[in-house]
Each structure stands twice: as C-alpha cells, then as structure tokens.
mmCIF file of C-alpha atoms and ligand atoms in Angstrom:
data_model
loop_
_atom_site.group_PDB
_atom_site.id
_atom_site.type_symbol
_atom_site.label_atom_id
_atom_site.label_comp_id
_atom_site.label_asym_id
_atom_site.label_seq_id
_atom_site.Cartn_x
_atom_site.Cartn_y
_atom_site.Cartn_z
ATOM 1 C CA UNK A 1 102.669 116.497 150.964
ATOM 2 C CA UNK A 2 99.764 118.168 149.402
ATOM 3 C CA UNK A 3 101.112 119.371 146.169
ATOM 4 C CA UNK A 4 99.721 122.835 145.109
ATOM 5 C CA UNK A 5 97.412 122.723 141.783
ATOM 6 C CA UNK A 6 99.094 125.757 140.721
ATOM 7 C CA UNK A 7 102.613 124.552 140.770
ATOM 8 C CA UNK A 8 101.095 121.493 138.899
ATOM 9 C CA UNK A 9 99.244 123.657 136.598
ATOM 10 C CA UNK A 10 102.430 125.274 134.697
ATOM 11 C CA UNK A 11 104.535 121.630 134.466
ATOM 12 C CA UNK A 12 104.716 120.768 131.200
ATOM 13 C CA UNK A 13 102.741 117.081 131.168
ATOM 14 C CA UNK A 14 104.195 114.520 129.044
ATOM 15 C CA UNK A 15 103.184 110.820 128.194
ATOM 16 C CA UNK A 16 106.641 109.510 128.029
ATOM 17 C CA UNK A 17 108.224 106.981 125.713
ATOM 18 C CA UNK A 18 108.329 103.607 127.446
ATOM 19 C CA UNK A 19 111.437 101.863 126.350
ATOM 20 C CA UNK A 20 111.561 97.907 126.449
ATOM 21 C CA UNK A 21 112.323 96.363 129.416
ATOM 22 C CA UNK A 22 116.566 95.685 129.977
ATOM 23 C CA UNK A 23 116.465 93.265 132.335
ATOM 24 C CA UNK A 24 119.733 92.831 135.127
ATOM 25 C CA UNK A 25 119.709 89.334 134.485
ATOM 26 C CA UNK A 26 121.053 86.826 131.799
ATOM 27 C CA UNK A 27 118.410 86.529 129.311
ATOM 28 C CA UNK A 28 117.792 85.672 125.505
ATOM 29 C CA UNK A 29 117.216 89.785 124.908
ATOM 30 C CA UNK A 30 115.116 89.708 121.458
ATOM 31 C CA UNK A 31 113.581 92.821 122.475
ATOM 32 C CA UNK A 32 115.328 96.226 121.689
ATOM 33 C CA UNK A 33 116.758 95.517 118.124
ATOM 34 C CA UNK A 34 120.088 95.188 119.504
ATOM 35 C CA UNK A 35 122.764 93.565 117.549
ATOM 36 C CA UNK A 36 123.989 89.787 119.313
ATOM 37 C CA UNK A 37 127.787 90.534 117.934
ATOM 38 C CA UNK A 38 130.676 92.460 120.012
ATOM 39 C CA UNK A 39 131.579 95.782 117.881
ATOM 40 C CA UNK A 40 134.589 95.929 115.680
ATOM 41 C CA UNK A 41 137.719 94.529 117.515
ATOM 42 C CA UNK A 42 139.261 98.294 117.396
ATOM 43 C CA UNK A 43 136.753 99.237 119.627
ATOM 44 C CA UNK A 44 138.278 97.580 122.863
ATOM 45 C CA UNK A 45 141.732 98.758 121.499
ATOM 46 C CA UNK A 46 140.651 102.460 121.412
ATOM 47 C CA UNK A 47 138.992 101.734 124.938
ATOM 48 C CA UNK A 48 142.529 99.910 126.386
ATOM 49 C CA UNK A 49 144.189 103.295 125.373
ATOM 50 C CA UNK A 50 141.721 106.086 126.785
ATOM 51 C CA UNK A 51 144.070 108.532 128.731
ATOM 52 C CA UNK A 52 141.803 109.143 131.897
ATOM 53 C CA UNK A 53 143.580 112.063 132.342
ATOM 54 C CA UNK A 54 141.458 113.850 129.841
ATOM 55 C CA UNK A 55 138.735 113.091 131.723
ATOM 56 C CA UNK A 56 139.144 116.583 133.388
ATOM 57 C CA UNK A 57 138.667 118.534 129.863
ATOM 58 C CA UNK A 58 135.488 118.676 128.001
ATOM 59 C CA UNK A 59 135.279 116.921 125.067
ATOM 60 C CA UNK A 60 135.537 118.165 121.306
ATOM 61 C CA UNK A 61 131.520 119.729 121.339
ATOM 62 C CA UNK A 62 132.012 119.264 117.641
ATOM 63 C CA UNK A 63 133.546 115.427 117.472
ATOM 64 C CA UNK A 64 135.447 116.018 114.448
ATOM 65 C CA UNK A 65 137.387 112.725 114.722
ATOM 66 C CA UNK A 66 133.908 110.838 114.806
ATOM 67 C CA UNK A 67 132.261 113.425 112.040
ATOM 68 C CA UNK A 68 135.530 112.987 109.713
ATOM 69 C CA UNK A 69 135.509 109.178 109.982
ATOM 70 C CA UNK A 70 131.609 108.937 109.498
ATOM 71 C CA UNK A 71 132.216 112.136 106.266
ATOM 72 C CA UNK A 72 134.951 109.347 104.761
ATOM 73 C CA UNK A 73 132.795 106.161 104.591
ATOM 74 C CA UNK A 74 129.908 108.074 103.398
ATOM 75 C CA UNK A 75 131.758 110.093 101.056
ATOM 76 C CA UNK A 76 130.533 113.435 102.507
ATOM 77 C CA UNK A 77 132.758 116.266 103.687
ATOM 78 C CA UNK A 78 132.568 117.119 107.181
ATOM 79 C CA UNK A 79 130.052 119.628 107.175
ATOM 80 C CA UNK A 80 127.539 117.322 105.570
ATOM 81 C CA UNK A 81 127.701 115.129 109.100
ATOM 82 C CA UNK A 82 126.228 116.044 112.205
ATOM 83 C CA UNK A 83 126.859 113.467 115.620
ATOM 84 C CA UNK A 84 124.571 113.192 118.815
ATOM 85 C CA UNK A 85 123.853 110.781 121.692
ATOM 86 C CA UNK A 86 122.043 108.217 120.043
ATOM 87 C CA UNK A 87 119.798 109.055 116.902
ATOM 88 C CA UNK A 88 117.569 109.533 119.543
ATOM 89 C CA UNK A 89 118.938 112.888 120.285
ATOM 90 C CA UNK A 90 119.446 113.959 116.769
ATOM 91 C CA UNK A 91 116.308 112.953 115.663
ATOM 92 C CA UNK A 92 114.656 115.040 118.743
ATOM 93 C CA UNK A 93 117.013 117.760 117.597
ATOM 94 C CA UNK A 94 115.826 117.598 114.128
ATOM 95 C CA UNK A 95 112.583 117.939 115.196
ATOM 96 C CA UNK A 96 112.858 121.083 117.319
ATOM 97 C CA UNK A 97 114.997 122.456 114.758
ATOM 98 C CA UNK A 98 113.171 121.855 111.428
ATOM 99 C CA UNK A 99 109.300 121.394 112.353
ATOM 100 C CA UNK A 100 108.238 125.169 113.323
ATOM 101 C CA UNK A 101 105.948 126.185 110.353
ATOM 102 C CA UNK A 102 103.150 125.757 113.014
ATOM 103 C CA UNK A 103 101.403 123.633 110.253
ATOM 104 C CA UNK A 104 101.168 119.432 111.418
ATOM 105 C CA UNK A 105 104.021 117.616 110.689
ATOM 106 C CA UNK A 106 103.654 113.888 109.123
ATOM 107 C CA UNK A 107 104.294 110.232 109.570
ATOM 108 C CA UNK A 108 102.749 106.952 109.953
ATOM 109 C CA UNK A 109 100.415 105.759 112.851
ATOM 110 C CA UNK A 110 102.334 102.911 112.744
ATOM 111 C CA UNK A 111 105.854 103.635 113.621
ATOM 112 C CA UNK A 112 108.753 104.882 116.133
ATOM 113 C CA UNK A 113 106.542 105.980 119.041
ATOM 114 C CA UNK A 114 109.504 108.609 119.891
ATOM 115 C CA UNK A 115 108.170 110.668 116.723
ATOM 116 C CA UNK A 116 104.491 111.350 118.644
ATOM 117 C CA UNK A 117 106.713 111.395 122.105
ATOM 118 C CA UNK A 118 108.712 114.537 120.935
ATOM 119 C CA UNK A 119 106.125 116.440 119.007
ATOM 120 C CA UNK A 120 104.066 116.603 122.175
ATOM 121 C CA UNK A 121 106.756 117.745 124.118
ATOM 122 C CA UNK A 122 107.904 120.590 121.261
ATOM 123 C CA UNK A 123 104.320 121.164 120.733
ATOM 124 C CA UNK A 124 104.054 120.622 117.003
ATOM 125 C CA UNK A 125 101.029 119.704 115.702
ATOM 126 C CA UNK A 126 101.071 115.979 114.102
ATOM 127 C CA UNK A 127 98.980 113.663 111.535
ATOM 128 C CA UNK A 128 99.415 110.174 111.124
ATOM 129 C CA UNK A 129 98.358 109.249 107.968
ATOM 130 C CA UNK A 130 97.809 105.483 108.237
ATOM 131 C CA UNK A 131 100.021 102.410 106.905
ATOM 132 C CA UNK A 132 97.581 100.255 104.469
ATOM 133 C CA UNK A 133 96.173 96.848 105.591
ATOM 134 C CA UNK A 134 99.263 95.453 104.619
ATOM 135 C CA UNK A 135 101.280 97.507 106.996
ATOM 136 C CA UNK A 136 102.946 99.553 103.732
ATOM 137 C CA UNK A 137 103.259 102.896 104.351
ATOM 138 C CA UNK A 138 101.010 104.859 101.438
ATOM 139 C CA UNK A 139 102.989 107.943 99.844
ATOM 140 C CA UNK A 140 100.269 109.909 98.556
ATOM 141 C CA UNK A 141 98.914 110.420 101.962
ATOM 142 C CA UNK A 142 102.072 112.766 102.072
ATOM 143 C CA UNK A 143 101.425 114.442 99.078
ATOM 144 C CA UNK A 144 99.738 117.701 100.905
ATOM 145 C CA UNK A 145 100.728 120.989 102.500
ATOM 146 C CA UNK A 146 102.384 120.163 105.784
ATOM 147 C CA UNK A 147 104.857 121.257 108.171
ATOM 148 C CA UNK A 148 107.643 118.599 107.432
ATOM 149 C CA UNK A 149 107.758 114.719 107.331
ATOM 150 C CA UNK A 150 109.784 111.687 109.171
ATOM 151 C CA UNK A 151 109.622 108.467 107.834
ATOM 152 C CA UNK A 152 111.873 105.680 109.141
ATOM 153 C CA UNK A 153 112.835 102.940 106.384
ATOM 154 C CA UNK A 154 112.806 100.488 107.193
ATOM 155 C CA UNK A 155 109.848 100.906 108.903
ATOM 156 C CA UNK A 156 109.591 100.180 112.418
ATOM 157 C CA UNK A 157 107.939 98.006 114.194
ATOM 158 C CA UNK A 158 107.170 96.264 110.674
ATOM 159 C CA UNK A 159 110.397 95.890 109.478
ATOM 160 C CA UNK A 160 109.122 96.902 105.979
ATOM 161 C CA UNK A 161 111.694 98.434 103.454
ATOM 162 C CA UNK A 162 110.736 100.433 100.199
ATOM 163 C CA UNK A 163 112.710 101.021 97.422
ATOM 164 C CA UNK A 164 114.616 104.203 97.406
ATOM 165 C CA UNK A 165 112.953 105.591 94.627
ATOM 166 C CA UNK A 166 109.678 105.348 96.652
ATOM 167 C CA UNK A 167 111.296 107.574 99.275
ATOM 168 C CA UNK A 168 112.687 110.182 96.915
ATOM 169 C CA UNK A 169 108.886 110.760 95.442
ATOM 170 C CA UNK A 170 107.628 111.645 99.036
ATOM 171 C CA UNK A 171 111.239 113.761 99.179
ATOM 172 C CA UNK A 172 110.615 115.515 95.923
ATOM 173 C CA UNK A 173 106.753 116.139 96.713
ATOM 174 C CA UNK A 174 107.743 117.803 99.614
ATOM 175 C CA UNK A 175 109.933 120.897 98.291
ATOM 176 C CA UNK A 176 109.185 123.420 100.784
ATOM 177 C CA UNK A 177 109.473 121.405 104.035
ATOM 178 C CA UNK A 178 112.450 119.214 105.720
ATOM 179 C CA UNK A 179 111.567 115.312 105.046
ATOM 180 C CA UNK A 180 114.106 113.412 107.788
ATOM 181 C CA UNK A 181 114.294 109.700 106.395
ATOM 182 C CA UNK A 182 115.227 107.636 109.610
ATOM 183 C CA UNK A 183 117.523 104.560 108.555
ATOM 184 C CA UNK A 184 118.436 102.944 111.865
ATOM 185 C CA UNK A 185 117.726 99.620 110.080
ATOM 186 C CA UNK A 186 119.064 101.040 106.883
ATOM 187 C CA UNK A 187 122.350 98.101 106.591
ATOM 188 C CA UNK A 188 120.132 94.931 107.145
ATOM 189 C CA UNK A 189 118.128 96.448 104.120
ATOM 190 C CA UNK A 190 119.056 98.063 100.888
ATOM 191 C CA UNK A 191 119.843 101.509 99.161
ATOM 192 C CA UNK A 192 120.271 104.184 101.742
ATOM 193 C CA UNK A 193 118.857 107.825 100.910
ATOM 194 C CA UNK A 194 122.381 109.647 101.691
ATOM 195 C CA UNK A 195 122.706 108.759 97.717
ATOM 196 C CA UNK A 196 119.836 111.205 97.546
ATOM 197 C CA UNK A 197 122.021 114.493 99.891
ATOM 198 C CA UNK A 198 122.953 115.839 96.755
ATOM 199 C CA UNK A 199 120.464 116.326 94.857
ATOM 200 C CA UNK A 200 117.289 117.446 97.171
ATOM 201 C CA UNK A 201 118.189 120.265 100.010
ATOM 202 C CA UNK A 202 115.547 119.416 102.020
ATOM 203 C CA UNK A 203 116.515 115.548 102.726
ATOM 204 C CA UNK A 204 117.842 114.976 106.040
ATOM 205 C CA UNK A 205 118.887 111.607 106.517
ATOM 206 C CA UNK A 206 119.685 110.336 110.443
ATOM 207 C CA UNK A 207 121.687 107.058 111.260
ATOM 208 C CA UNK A 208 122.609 105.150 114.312
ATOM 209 C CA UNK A 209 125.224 102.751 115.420
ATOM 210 C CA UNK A 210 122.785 101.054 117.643
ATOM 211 C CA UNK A 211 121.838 98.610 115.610
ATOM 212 C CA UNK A 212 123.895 97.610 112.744
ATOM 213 C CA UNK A 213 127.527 98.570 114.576
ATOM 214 C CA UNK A 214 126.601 96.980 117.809
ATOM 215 C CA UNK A 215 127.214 99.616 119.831
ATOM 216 C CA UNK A 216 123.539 101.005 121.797
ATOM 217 C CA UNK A 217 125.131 101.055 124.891
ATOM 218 C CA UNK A 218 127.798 104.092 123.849
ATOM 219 C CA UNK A 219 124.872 105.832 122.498
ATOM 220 C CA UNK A 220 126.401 107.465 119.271
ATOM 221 C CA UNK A 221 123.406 108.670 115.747
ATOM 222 C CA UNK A 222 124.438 111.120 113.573
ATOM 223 C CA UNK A 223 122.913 112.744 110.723
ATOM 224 C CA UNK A 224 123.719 113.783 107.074
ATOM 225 C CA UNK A 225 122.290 116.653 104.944
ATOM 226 C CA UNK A 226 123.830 119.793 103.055
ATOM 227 C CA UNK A 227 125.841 121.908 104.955
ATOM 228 C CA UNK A 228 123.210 124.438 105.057
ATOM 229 C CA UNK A 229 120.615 121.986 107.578
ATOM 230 C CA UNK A 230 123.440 120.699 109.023
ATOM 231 C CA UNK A 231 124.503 124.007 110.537
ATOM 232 C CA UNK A 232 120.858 125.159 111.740
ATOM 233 C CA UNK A 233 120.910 121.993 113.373
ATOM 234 C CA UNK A 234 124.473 122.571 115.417
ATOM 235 C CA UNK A 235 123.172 125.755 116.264
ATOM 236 C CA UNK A 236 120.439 124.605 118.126
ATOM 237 C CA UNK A 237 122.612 122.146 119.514
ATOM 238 C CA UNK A 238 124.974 124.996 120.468
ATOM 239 C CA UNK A 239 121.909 126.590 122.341
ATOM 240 C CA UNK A 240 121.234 123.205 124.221
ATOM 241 C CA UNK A 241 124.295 121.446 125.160
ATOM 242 C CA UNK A 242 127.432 121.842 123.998
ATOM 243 C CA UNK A 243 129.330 119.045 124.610
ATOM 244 C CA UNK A 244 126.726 116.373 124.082
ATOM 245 C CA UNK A 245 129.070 113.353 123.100
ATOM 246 C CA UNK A 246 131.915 112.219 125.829
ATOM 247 C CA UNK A 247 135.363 111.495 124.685
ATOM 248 C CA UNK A 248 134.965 107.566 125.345
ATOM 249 C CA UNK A 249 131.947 107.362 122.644
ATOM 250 C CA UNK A 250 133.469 109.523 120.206
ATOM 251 C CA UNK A 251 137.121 107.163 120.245
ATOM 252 C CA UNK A 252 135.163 104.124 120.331
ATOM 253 C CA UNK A 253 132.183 105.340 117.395
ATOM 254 C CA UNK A 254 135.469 106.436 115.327
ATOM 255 C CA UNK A 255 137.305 102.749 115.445
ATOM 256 C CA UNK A 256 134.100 101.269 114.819
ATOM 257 C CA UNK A 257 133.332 103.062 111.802
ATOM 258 C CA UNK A 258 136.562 102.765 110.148
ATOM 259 C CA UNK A 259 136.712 98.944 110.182
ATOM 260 C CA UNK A 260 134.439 98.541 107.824
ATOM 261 C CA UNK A 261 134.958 94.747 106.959
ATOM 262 C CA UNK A 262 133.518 93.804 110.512
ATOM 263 C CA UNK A 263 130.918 95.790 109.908
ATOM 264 C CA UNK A 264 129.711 94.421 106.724
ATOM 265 C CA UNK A 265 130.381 90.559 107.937
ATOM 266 C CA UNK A 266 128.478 90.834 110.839
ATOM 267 C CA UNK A 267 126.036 92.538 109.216
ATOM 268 C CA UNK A 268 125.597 90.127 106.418
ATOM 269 C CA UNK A 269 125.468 87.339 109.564
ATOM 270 C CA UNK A 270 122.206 88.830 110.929
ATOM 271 C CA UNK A 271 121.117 88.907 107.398
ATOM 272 C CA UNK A 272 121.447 85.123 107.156
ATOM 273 C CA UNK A 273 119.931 84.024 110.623
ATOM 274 C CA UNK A 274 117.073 86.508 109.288
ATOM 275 C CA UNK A 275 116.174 84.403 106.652
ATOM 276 C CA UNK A 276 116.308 81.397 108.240
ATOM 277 C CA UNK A 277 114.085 82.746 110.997
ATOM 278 C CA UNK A 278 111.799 83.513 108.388
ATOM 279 C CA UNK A 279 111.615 80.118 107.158
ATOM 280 C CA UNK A 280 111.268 78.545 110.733
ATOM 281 C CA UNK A 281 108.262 81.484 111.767
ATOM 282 C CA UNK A 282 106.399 80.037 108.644
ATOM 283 C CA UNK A 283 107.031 76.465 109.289
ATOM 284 C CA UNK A 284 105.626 77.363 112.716
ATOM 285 C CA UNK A 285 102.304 78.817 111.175
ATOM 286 C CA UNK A 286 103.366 82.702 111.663
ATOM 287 C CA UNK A 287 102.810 85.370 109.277
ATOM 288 C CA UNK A 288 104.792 89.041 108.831
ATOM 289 C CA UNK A 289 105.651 91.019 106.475
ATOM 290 C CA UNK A 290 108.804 90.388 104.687
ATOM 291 C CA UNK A 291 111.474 91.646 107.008
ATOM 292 C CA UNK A 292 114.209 93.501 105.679
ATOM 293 C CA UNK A 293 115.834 94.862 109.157
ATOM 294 C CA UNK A 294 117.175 92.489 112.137
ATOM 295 C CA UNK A 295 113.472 92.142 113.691
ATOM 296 C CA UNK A 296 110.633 89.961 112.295
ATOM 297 C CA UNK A 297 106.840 91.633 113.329
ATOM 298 C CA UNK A 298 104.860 88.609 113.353
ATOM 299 C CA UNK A 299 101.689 87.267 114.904
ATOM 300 C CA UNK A 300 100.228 83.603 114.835
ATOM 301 C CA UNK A 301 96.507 83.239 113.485
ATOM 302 C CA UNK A 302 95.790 80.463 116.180
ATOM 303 C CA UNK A 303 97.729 81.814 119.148
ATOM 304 C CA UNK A 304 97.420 85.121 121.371
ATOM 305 C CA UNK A 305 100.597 87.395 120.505
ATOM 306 C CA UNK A 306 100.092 88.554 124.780
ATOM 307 C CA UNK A 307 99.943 84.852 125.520
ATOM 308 C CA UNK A 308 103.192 83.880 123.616
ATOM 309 C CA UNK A 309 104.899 86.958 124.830
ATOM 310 C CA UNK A 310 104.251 85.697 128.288
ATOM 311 C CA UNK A 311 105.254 82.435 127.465
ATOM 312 C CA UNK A 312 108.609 82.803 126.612
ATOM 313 C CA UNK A 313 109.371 85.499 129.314
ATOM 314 C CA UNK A 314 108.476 82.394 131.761
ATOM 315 C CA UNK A 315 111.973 81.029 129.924
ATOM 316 C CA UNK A 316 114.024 84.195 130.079
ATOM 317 C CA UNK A 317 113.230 84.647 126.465
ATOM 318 C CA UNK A 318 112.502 88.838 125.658
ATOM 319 C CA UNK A 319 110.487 89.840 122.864
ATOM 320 C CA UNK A 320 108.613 92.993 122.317
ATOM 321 C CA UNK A 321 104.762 93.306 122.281
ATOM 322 C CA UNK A 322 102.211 96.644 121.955
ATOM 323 C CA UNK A 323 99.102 96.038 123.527
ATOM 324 C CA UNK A 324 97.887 98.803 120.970
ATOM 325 C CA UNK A 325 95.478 98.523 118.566
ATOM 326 C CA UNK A 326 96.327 96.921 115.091
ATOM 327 C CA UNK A 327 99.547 95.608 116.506
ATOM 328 C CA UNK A 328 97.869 93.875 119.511
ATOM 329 C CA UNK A 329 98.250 90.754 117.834
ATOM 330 C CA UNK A 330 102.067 91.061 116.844
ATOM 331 C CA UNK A 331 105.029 90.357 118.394
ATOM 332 C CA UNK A 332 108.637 92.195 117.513
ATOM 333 C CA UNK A 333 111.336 89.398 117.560
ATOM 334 C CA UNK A 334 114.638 90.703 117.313
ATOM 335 C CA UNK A 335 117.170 88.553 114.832
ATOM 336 C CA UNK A 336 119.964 87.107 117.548
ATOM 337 C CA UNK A 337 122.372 84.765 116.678
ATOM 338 C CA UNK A 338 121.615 81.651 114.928
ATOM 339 C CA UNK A 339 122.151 79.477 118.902
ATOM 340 C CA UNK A 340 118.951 82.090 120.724
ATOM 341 C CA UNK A 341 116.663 81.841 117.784
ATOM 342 C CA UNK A 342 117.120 78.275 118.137
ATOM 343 C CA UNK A 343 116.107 78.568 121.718
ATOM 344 C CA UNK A 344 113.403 80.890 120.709
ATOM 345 C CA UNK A 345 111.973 78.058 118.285
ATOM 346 C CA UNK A 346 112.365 75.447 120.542
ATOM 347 C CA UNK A 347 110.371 77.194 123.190
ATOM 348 C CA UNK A 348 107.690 77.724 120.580
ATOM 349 C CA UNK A 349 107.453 74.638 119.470
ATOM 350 C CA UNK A 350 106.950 73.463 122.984
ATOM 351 C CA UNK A 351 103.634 75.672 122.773
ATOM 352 C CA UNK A 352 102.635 75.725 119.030
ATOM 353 C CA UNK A 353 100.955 72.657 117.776
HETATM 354 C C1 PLP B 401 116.532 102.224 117.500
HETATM 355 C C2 PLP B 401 115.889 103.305 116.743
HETATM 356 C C3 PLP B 401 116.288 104.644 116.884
HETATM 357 C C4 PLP B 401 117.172 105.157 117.996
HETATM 358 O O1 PLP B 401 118.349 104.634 118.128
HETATM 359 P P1 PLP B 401 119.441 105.250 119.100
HETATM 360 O O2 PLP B 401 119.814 104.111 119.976
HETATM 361 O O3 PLP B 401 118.882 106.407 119.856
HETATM 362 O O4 PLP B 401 120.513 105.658 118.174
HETATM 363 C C5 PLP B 401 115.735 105.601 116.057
HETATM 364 N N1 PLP B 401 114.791 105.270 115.158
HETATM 365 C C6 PLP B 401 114.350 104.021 115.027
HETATM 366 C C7 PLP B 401 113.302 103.728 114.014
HETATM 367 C C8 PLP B 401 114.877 103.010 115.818
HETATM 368 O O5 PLP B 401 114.408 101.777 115.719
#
C-alpha cells in the first residue's frame, strides 16, 4: 500500500538504539556486558515460591520491598531510591524528567549510545564534548552553562574509571542543573558517587543489576538522589506507567540484593579473570585502556578490529564492534569466566602471529 506522505509527515522519526545481537543459539556471548555467573542462590528460592495467584493483581507501582532492600545496603531511606525496568528506563526517565531548560544537555561523544537515542526522541538539544586522544573523558569541557549532564563511570565502551573526586568537580561545577552519574559498571571499579547524595542536591546517581548482580534478563535499575529528585521523577513515572516493575522482578531483585556475600564474590571473580585477560590481550600484541569494568575495549595495531570480529563469530565466539569512527578499530570484549576467555585466546592465537 501506498502510504500517505501526510500520515508519514507527523510520525515522530527516530534512529533507534541497535542493541547487540542475542543470538538463539549456544555461544561464547562476550558481547552485552553480561555477567557469566547465575544470580544469588535466593533468587531461584524467591522464584520456587511465587504464588501465581497474584498474577491477577497489579503489582506494588511503588516496589517498596525492592526500594527498602536497595535503601538498606546503600544506607539511604526509602525515599532516596527510585526502581525501573532496567536502568534503561530510569535513565530515559531521568532524562525526560530533569533535561527541560531547553538549553543542550552534555556528555561524551564517546559513550552509551542510548544517551543521543533518547534526547532525540525527547527533543533536547545535546553536545558531545569529546573524550581526549586517550579516550579520558576531559571535565572542563563541562565547565559551561548547560541544560544538565550524564556521565557514565565507568565509561562505556572504554571501560575507563575516574576517581570520585574527579566526578564530584564536574558535580559541584554544575550547581544549577541535574548531573546523573551512570554506574552500571560501578562494582567492577571503585568509589561509587551515592557517597556524594548527601552533600550535592543536584547528583542523581542510576544503578543496574544487569551487570554486576547477574540479572539483565529480569530487567531491574534503580536510582538514588534526595528525596526531592526522587519524587519529580515518580511523578513522571506516575504520568507514564504506573506499574512499571512485575511482581516476579521485584521478589527476585529483592533476594538478590540482600545476599550480599554472593554478590561481592562473584564480583571480585570477574575482577580476577579481568586482569588476567589483560595480561593475555598484551601478550597477544593488543592495546586498551586500563579496564576497570567487566569489558576490555581493545584493538590490535597489526590486525583489522572488523576482521577479528568476524573471525571469532565463524567460532560462535560474540564480541562487540562499532563500525564508527574513532572506535572502528576497537573491539568490546566482555570479561566471561576464566574457561570462554580461554577459548577466546585460543581462537586468537590461531589468527594472531
Ligand atoms: C548496560 C548499561 C545500561 C543499561 O542497563 P539495563 O540493562 O537497562 O539496566 C545503562 N548504562 C550503561 C552505561 C550500560 O552499559
């Protein structure tokens, strides 16, 4: 059918964020930061005793059991912590929440490609102010009026972590705007800005349990602020969707986070393999910046980072690879367990001579 250019005219056009692949097949899957480790053993206990019968009620919209658990091991009260579907959704309703001034928002041209995804799509004006040539974010280049500032640390896809103090000078140079420090890598690295809540009220700080707590597939983020953010921001989810998180996620997030022992040994695992990968990428000629999250970004000075990447898909091996510019040459290896990074090295060895 001929589609009328006037119905087209009035969609609202979007380039969309292309996720990496998820193959149906068993594969070595080094390619969407995912942690290699089962969640905490409570988990599948919490699942065992889900009464379907609920299933007919809506859940809590506010997931207080979830929120209260997440408020203990931070050391927050409750209406410091606010819970979505994935930080993906809280970070998309951060931005539709807290970036209005009209005035362009800022963050990295290197980076989580949601950020650019999302201010299209809420129409607010953005400037990337560019990482330097050694892929370090600079912090002056957010020392000017704007409309508000995300800045994931540990970077991503560099895996780059700055000190804390380094984020609190772009927090504190930012007074009059809402600066959202994304930490999905935040456990595989170092000091976390929630230390920070307290003493700035414009720090929003968003967490997932994607990565570190194993647990992308349930599709559980949250943030923590003041209570004053954190209430605009349930507002506007009050406006959207109510009931955003379903029971199952919210008994299974709430397990995970109290068992924090599992947590902090697997954790501490992918720590370990990390810096053993590091040593193997540089015995095999690679070069990255120092990793401090559970991906290496890395390219090879002699070999094509498209070529390798198509390499080791030939052997069910997933990495991640931007055919962008300045990354072209850089592949994103996610930190598996010890047994597929030695099937990832073994593959390159194959190649790399
Ligand atoms: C993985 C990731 C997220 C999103 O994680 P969710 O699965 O939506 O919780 C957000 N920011 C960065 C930088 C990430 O790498």
């Amino acid at each position: 059918m001929e589609m009328n250019p006037r119905i087209i005219k009035n969609i609202r056009k979007v380039d969309p964020y292309v996720p990496g692949e998820q193959p149906q097949h068993r594969v070595i899957k080094l390619n969407t930061n995912e942690n290699p480790y089962p969640p905490a053993p409570g988990v599948e206990r919490a699942l065992r005793e889900i009464d379907t019968d609920r299933f007919r009620l809506y859940p809590d919209p506010s997931a207080n059991v979830l929120v209260s658990a997440l408020a203990e091991h931070y050391g927050v009260s409750t209406d410091q912590v606010f819970a979505g579907v994935g930080s993906d959704d809280v970070l998309s309703m951060c931005f539709l929440t807290f970036f209005n001034s009209g005035k362009p928002i800022l963050f990295p041209d290197i980076t989580y490609s949601f950020y650019k995804v999302w201010a299209e799509l809420y129409r607010i004006p953005y400037e990337c102010p560019k990482l330097d040539e050694n892929f370090r974010i600079v912090k002056e280049d957010y020392y000017r009026e704007n409309g508000g500032v995300i800045v994931p640390n540990p970077n991503a896809p560099t895996a780059i972590y700055e000190e804390l103090g380094f984020v609190e000078d772009i927090i504190a140079h930012n007074p009059d705007v809402v600066v959202i420090v994304d930490e999905a890598y935040i456990d595989f690295a170092g000091r976390s800005a929630v230390e920070l809540i307290d003493r700035y009220d414009n720090l929003i700080v968003v967490q997932t349990f994607s990565k570190a707590r194993s647990m992308a597939g349930m599709r559980i983020g949250y943030a923590i602020s003041n209570p004053a953010l954190i209430r605009y921001l349930n507002d506007v989810k009050y406006s959207f969707n109510s009931y955003t998180m379903n029971q199952t996620s919210i008994a299974c997030g709430t397990e995970a986070v109290k068992d924090r022992a599992y947590f902090e040994k697997t954790t501490e695992k992918i720590v370990e393999t990390r810096e053993w990968a590091k040593e193997e990428l540089r015995k095999l000629g690679f070069e990255f910046p120092d990793s401090r999250a559970n991906f290496i970004f890395a390219r090879h000075p002699r070999y094509d980072a498209g070529e390798l990447f198509e390499i080791l898909k030939k052997q069910d091996i997933y990495v991640r690879h931007w055919d962008s510019k300045r990354i072209r040459q850089y592949l994103r290896i996610t930190v598996g367990t010890r047994e597929e990074m030695e099937q990832l090295f073994s593959a390159l060895k194959a190649y790399i001579r």
